[in-house]
CSV table of C-alpha atoms in Angstrom, one decimal:
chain,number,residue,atom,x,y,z
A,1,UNK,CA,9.9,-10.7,10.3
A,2,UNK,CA,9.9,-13.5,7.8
A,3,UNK,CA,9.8,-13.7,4.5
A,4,UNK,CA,6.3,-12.9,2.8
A,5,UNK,CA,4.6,-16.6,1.2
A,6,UNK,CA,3.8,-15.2,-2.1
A,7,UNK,CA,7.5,-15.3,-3.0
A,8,UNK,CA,10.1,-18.2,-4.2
A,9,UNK,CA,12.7,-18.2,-1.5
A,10,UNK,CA,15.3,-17.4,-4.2
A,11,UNK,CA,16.0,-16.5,-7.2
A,12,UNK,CA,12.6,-15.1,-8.0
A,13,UNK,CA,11.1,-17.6,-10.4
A,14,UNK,CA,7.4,-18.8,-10.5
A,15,UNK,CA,5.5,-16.1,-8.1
A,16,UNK,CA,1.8,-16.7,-7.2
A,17,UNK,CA,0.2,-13.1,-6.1
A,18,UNK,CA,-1.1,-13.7,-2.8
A,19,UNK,CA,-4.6,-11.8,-3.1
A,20,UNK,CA,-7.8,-11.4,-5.6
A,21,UNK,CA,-8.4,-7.9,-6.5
A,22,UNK,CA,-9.5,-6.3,-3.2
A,23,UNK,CA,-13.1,-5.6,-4.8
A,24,UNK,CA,-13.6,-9.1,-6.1
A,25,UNK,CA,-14.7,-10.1,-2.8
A,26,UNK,CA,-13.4,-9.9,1.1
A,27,UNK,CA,-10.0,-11.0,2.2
A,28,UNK,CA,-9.2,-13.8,4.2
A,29,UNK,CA,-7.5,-13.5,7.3
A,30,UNK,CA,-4.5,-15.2,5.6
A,31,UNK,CA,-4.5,-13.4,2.7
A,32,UNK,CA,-5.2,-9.6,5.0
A,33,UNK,CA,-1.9,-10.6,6.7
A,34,UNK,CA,0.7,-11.3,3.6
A,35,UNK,CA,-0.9,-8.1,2.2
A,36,UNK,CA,-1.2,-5.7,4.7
A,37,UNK,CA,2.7,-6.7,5.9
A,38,UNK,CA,3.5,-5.3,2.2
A,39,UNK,CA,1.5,-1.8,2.6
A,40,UNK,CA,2.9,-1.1,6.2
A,41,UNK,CA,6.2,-1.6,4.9
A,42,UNK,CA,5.3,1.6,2.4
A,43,UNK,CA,3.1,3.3,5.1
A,44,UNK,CA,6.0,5.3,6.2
A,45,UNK,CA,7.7,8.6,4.2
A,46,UNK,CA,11.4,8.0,4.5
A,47,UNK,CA,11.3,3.9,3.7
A,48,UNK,CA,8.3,5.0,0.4
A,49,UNK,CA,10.9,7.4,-0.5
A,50,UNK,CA,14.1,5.0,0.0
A,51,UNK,CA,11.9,2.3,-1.8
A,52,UNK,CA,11.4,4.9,-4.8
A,53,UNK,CA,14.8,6.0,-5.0
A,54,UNK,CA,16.1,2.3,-5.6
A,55,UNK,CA,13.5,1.4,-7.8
A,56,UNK,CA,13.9,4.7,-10.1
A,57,UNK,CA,17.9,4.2,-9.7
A,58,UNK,CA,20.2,3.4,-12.9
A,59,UNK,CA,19.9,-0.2,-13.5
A,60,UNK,CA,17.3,-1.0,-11.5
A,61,UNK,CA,19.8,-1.4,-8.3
A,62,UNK,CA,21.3,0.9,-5.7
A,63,UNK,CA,23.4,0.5,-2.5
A,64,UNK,CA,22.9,2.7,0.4
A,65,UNK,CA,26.2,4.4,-0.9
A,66,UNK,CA,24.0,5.8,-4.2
A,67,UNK,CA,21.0,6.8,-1.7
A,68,UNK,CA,22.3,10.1,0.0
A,69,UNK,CA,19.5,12.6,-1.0
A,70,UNK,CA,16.9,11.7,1.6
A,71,UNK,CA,18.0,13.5,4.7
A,72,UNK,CA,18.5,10.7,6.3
A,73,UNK,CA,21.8,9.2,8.4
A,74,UNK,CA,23.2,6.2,6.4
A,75,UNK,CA,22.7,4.0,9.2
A,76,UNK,CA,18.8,5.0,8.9
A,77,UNK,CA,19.0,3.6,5.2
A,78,UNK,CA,20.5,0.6,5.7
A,79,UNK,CA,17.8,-0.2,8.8
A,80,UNK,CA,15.0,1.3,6.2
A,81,UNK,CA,16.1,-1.1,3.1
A,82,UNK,CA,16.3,-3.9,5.8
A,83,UNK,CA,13.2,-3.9,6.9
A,84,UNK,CA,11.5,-3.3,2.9
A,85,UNK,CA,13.7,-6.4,2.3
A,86,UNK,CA,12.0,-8.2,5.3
A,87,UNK,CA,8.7,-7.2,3.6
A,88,UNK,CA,9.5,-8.9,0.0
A,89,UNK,CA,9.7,-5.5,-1.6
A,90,UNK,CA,13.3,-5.8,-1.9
A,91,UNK,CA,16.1,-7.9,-2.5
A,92,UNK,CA,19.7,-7.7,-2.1
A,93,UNK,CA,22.9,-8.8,-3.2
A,94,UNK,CA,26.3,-8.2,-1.7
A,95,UNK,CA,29.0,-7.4,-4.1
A,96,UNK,CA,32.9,-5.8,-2.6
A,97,UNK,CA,31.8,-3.7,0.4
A,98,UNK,CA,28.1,-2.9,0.1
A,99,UNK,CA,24.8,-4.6,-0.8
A,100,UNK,CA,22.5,-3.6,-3.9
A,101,UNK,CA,18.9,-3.6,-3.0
A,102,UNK,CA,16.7,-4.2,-6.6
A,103,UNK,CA,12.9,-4.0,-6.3
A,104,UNK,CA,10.9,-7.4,-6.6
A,105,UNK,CA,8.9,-6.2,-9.7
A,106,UNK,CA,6.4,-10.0,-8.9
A,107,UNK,CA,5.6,-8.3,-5.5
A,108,UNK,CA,4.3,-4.3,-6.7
A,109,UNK,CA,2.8,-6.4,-9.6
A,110,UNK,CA,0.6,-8.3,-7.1
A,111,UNK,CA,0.3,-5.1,-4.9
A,112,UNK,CA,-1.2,-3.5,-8.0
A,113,UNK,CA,-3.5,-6.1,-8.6
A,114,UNK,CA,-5.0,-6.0,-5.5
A,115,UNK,CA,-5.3,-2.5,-6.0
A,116,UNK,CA,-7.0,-3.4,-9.4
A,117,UNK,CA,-10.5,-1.5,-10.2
A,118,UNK,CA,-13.3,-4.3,-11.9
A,119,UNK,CA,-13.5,-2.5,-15.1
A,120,UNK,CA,-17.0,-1.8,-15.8
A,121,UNK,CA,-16.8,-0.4,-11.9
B,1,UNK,CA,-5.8,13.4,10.5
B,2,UNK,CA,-7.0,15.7,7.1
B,3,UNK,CA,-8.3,14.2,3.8
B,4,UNK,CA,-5.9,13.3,1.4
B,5,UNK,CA,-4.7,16.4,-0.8
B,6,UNK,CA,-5.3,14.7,-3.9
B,7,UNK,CA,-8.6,14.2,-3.5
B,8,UNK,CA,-11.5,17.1,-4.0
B,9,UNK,CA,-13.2,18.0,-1.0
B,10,UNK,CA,-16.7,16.2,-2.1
B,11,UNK,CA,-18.9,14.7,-4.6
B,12,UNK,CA,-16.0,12.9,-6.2
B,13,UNK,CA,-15.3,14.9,-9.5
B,14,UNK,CA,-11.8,15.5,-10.7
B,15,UNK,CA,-8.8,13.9,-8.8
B,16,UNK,CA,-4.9,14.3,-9.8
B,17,UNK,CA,-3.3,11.3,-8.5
B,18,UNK,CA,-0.6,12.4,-6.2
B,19,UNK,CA,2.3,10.7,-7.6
B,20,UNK,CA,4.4,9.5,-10.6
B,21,UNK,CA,5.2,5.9,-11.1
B,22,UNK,CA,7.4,4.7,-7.8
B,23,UNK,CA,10.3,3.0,-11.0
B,24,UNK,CA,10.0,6.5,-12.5
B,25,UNK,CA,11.6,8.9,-10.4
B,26,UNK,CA,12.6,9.5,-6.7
B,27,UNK,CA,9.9,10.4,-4.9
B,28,UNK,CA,10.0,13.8,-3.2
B,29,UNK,CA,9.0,14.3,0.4
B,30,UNK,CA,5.5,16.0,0.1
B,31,UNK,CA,4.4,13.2,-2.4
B,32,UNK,CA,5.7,10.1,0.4
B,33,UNK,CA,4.0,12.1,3.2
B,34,UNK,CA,0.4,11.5,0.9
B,35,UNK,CA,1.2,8.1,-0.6
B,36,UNK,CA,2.6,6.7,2.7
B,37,UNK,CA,-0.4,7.8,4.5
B,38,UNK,CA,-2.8,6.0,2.1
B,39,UNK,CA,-0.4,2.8,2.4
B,40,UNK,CA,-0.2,3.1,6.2
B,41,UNK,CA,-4.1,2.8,6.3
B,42,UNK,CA,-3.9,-0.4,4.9
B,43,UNK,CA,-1.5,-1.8,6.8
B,44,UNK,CA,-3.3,-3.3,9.3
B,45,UNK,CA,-4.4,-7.0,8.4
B,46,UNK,CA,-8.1,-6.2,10.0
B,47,UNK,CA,-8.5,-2.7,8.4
B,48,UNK,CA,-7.4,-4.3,4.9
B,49,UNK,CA,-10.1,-6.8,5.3
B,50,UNK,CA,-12.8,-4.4,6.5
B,51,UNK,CA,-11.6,-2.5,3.6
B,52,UNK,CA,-12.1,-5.2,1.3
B,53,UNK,CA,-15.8,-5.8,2.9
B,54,UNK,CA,-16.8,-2.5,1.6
B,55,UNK,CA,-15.0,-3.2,-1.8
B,56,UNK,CA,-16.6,-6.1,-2.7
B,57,UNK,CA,-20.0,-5.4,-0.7
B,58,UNK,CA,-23.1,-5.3,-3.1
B,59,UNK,CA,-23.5,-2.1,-4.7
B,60,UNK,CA,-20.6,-1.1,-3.9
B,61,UNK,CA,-20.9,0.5,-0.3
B,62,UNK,CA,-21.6,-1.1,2.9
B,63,UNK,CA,-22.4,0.3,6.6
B,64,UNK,CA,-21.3,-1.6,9.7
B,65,UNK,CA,-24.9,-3.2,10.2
B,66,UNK,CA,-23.8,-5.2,6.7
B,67,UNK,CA,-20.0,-6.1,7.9
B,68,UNK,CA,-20.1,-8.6,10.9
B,69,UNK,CA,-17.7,-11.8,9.6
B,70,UNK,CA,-14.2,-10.6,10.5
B,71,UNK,CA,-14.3,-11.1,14.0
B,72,UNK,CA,-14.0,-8.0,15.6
B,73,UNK,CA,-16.7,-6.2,17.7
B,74,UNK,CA,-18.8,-3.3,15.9
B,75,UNK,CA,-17.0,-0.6,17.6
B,76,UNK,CA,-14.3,-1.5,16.4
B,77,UNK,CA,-15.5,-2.2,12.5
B,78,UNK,CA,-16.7,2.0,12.8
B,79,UNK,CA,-13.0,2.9,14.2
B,80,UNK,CA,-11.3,1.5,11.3
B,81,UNK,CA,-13.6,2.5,8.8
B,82,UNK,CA,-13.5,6.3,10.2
B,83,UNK,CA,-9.5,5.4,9.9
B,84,UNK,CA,-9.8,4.4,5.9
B,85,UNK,CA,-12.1,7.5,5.6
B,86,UNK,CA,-9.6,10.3,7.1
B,87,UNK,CA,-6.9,8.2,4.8
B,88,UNK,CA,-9.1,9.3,1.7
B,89,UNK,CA,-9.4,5.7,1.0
B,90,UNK,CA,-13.3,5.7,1.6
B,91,UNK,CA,-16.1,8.1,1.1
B,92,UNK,CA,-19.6,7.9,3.6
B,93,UNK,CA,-22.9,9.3,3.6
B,94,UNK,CA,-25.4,9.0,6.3
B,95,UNK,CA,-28.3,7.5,5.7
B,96,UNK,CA,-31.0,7.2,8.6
B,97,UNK,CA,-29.7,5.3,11.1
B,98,UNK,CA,-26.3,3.9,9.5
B,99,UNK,CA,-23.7,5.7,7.8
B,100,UNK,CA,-23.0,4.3,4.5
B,101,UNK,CA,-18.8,3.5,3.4
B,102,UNK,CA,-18.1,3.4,-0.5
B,103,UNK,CA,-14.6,3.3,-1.9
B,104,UNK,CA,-13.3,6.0,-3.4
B,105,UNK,CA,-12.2,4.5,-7.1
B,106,UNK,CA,-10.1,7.5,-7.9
B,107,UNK,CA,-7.6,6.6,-5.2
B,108,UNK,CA,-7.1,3.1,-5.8
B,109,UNK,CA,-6.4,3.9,-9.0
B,110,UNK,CA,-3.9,6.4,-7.8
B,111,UNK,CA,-2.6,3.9,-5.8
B,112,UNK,CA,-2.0,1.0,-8.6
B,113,UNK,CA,-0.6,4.2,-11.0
B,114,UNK,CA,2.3,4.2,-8.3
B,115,UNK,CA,3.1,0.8,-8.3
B,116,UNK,CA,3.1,0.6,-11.9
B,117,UNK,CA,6.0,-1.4,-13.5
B,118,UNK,CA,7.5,0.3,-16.3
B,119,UNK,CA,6.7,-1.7,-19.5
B,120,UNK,CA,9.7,-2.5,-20.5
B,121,UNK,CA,11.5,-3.7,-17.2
């Protein structure tokens, strides 16, 4: 899997959202692809659960070493916070022994937007 | 598959969103097992668009007589629409010969509650 389009390669400056509100008008094939990559990576329990506990962790950040709570082998969270990094939900740092995983706040901002209702719906 | 427990059986009146904030709180298992569901049903690059068809189709609502530009064969538009259906994501109503697909607003907006950034980050 590569890294989704609608992101900077690093460092997470300038982001352009991939997609129009899904109600504004139908998705291109292009756009369906970069978007729907990001909800299959939260279509499963464990890895929306893994993804929640980093994003509601102290700081923002957590390494599979804070994530113990999920009944889940640590193996299983490292291969789960892999692939939500693969998906641009996630990115990581290395730091002594283990990598912190932060959420990319650009990428559930555009998520969200897609998600977004017209108003006078 | 069963219809999403946070939505009312029928006609669309109240709905509790299933789930806090995803930056709030760890998620526990019984809320994933509904939010990853919904997510999972629009995983699919070809189900998102079809999705998006019936979101930004006139009126709001569309039946798969209106839905032919995304390159699949009409079979396979009803499959993925019953899919989005038993993920709570649409609602439909027959209506002589066609069944009619609307989105269900309530769970969008549960959806973009979840993916909420806290204010502050």
């Amino acid at each position: 899997m590569q890294e989704l389009p609608l992101l900077e390669p690093a460092g997470g400056q300038s982001v352009v959202p991939c997609c129009p509100p899904l109600t504004e008008r139908p998705m291109s094939a292009a756009e369906a692809e970069t978007a729907a990559r990001m909800f299959k990576a939260l279509g499963d329990p464990v890895r929306l659960r893994l993804f929640s506990a980093v994003a509601s962790h102290e700081g923002g950040e957590a390494c599979v070493c804070d994530i113990s709570d999920v009944g889940v082998s640590q193996p299983t969270v490292s291969h789960h916070l892999k692939k939500l990094k693969e998906a641009g939900l996630l990115t990581s740092e290395r730091r002594g022994t283990w990598v912190y995983y932060r959420v990319e706040p650009s990428v559930l901002a555009a998520m969200g937007q897609l998600l977004a209702m017209p108003s006078a719906a």
